Amino acid sequence: MPHLWNAEHARTVSRSSSRPYDYLIVGAGLYGAVFARQAKDAGKRCLVIDRRPHIAGNVYTEKVEGIDVHRYGAHIFHTNSKQVWDYVGRFAEFNRFTNSPVANYKGEIFDLPFNMNTFNRMWGVTTPEQARARIDEQRRAAGITDPRNLEEQAISLVGTDLYEKLIKHYTEKQWGRPCTELPAFIIRRLPVRLTYDNNYFNARYQGIPVDGYTAMVAAMLNGTEVRLGVDYLQDKAALDALADVVIYTGPIDAYFGYRLGALQYRSVRFETEVLDQENFQGNAVVNYTDADTPYTRIIEHKHFTGGTQARTVISREYSAEWKPGQEPYYPINDETNDALYRQYRALAEQESTVVFGGRLGSYTYYDMDQVIEAALQKAEDLLG
Ligand code: UDP
């Protein structure tokens, strides 16, 4: 494994140096906070910095009208890993929220993910055999045997009718590219099941921190020095001099000054409104799966925690191609970008005292639990 040498080297330098910190952690999101906690518990001196004026990266939540607002989009914690679930449980109490989004297609409401309720609404079928037969018939009619892109994958999973109403336009709004040019794995994130089960995730554990993600990340960072509003790449040399090893969780291409070209990302813009009504849409997440509605979904934040406030807060989510100066949210893991990422990865392996991690540092469409798992693994490699 190429980064083992890095790990060994990082261990060695950290024993012998007189710099003020063992680790400079760039980014106070989940990867950085978990790494900082592990390093602190191992007796290391850490400094965490973040360009933004707050901790918690894109899982940041902020109270508005007494409701935790997910400022950078809905985050629903889910994992199959008992280790990760127990780990987050040390820093936050989780509720038993189960994500069951609905899709609104021109006023027709469908349950998600794709399950017997969805198939019943679409075709009037009532049994798994009938649903299976419809899907198989539509897949055969489309002539798909070996799906090579998101469109073919989607049709082969749920048939053309559901692809047209629930996937095609939502996906093209979300990613700004035709479904025929997107990787199939994106749609395999969603379960397809022949049971009447609207749980969006196939995960053993699921929930939302009852006091918000910011409090959870603050608990992880408790006892570690954090400096906010500090832009690492603006002041790299001076900041590098502070620590033996840098844990960098920003975009990997930005670290290298985009010298091989820019990786593509999707960004998201939110229009958040406080409404003088108790319940706007009756659900935390409603996806708008038609082409004409300009936003992809509306989040009603109070429903994540069963809030009973008199007012409500909603966010309309608009997807956009990332441009410099905006926040990157999603890596676009198509072949071109993945090939460029591999070149950056090769450069990264030459940086013997820098570890790249997190969604942006690894250019990977990670879920929160995967970020935590990766940070714990890296901490174990480096700290022993
Ligand atoms: N998707 C869709 N219709 C929906 C919801 C999701 O076609 O109503 C597709 C879309 O391509 C999306 C992908 O499934 O990018 C993954 O959805 P997920 O909810 O996992 O996306 P995230 O919450 O990470 O934005």
XYZ file of N, CA, C and O and ligand atoms in Angstrom, residues 103 112 150 166-168 170-171 174-175 186-187 189-190 200 287 289 297 330 359 365, ligand 1:
109
model
N -41.448 11.542 -3.226
C -41.183 12.250 -4.474
C -42.476 12.880 -4.950
O -43.533 12.235 -4.915
N -40.483 6.781 -1.513
C -39.103 6.366 -1.806
C -38.568 5.612 -0.589
O -39.076 5.831 0.508
N -25.809 5.311 -15.719
C -26.875 5.470 -14.729
C -28.254 5.171 -15.335
O -29.080 4.507 -14.716
N -39.296 9.350 -11.718
C -38.627 9.578 -10.428
C -37.114 9.765 -10.524
O -36.494 10.257 -9.579
N -36.511 9.337 -11.624
C -35.035 9.344 -11.652
C -34.459 10.317 -12.690
O -33.614 11.156 -12.368
N -34.935 10.213 -13.905
C -34.270 10.923 -15.016
C -34.092 12.425 -14.742
O -32.967 12.934 -14.743
N -34.749 14.281 -11.977
C -34.105 14.597 -10.692
C -32.589 14.485 -10.846
O -31.825 15.368 -10.451
N -32.159 13.391 -11.443
C -30.720 13.140 -11.591
C -30.071 14.179 -12.502
O -28.971 14.672 -12.213
N -29.780 17.283 -10.552
C -28.785 17.130 -9.489
C -27.360 17.165 -10.025
O -26.470 17.744 -9.417
N -27.140 16.515 -11.148
C -25.766 16.345 -11.637
C -25.451 17.210 -12.854
O -24.274 17.303 -13.258
N -24.063 5.656 -8.724
C -24.814 6.714 -8.027
C -26.239 6.244 -7.715
O -26.769 6.517 -6.642
N -26.837 5.526 -8.630
C -28.229 5.107 -8.406
C -28.285 3.847 -7.533
O -29.284 3.591 -6.866
N -26.911 3.631 -4.831
C -26.984 4.070 -3.437
C -28.380 3.821 -2.864
O -28.538 3.705 -1.664
N -29.386 3.823 -3.750
C -30.774 3.709 -3.287
C -31.228 2.255 -3.281
O -31.054 1.564 -4.278
N -35.427 4.663 3.671
C -34.528 5.004 2.559
C -33.202 4.260 2.615
O -32.503 4.137 1.617
N -38.737 15.270 -2.586
C -37.973 15.432 -3.827
C -38.913 15.880 -4.946
O -40.024 15.343 -5.052
N -39.255 15.645 -8.705
C -38.579 14.803 -9.696
C -38.939 15.156 -11.142
O -38.575 14.433 -12.056
N -35.043 19.417 -4.195
C -35.847 18.945 -3.066
C -36.085 20.075 -2.080
O -35.399 21.108 -2.114
N -20.270 17.698 -3.945
C -20.238 16.328 -4.462
C -19.109 16.197 -5.476
O -19.072 16.952 -6.456
N -14.246 13.685 2.136
C -14.911 13.644 0.824
C -14.116 14.405 -0.228
O -13.965 13.955 -1.367
N -17.445 10.071 -3.108
C -18.819 10.338 -2.667
C -19.096 9.522 -1.396
O -19.831 8.551 -1.396
N -32.214 9.923 -7.138
C -33.238 10.043 -8.043
N -34.475 10.399 -7.608
C -34.743 10.660 -6.313
C -33.699 10.534 -5.365
C -32.441 10.176 -5.818
O -33.031 9.822 -9.237
O -35.896 10.993 -5.988
C -30.874 9.557 -7.652
C -30.070 10.789 -8.033
O -29.265 10.458 -9.143
C -29.198 11.001 -6.818
C -28.900 9.562 -6.423
O -30.137 8.889 -6.662
O -28.028 11.705 -7.141
C -28.457 9.379 -4.989
O -29.436 9.907 -4.128
P -29.123 10.237 -2.610
O -30.411 10.544 -1.944
O -28.265 9.166 -2.065
O -28.279 11.584 -2.784
P -27.728 12.620 -1.689
O -28.696 12.618 -0.553
O -26.335 12.169 -1.350
O -27.744 13.917 -2.425
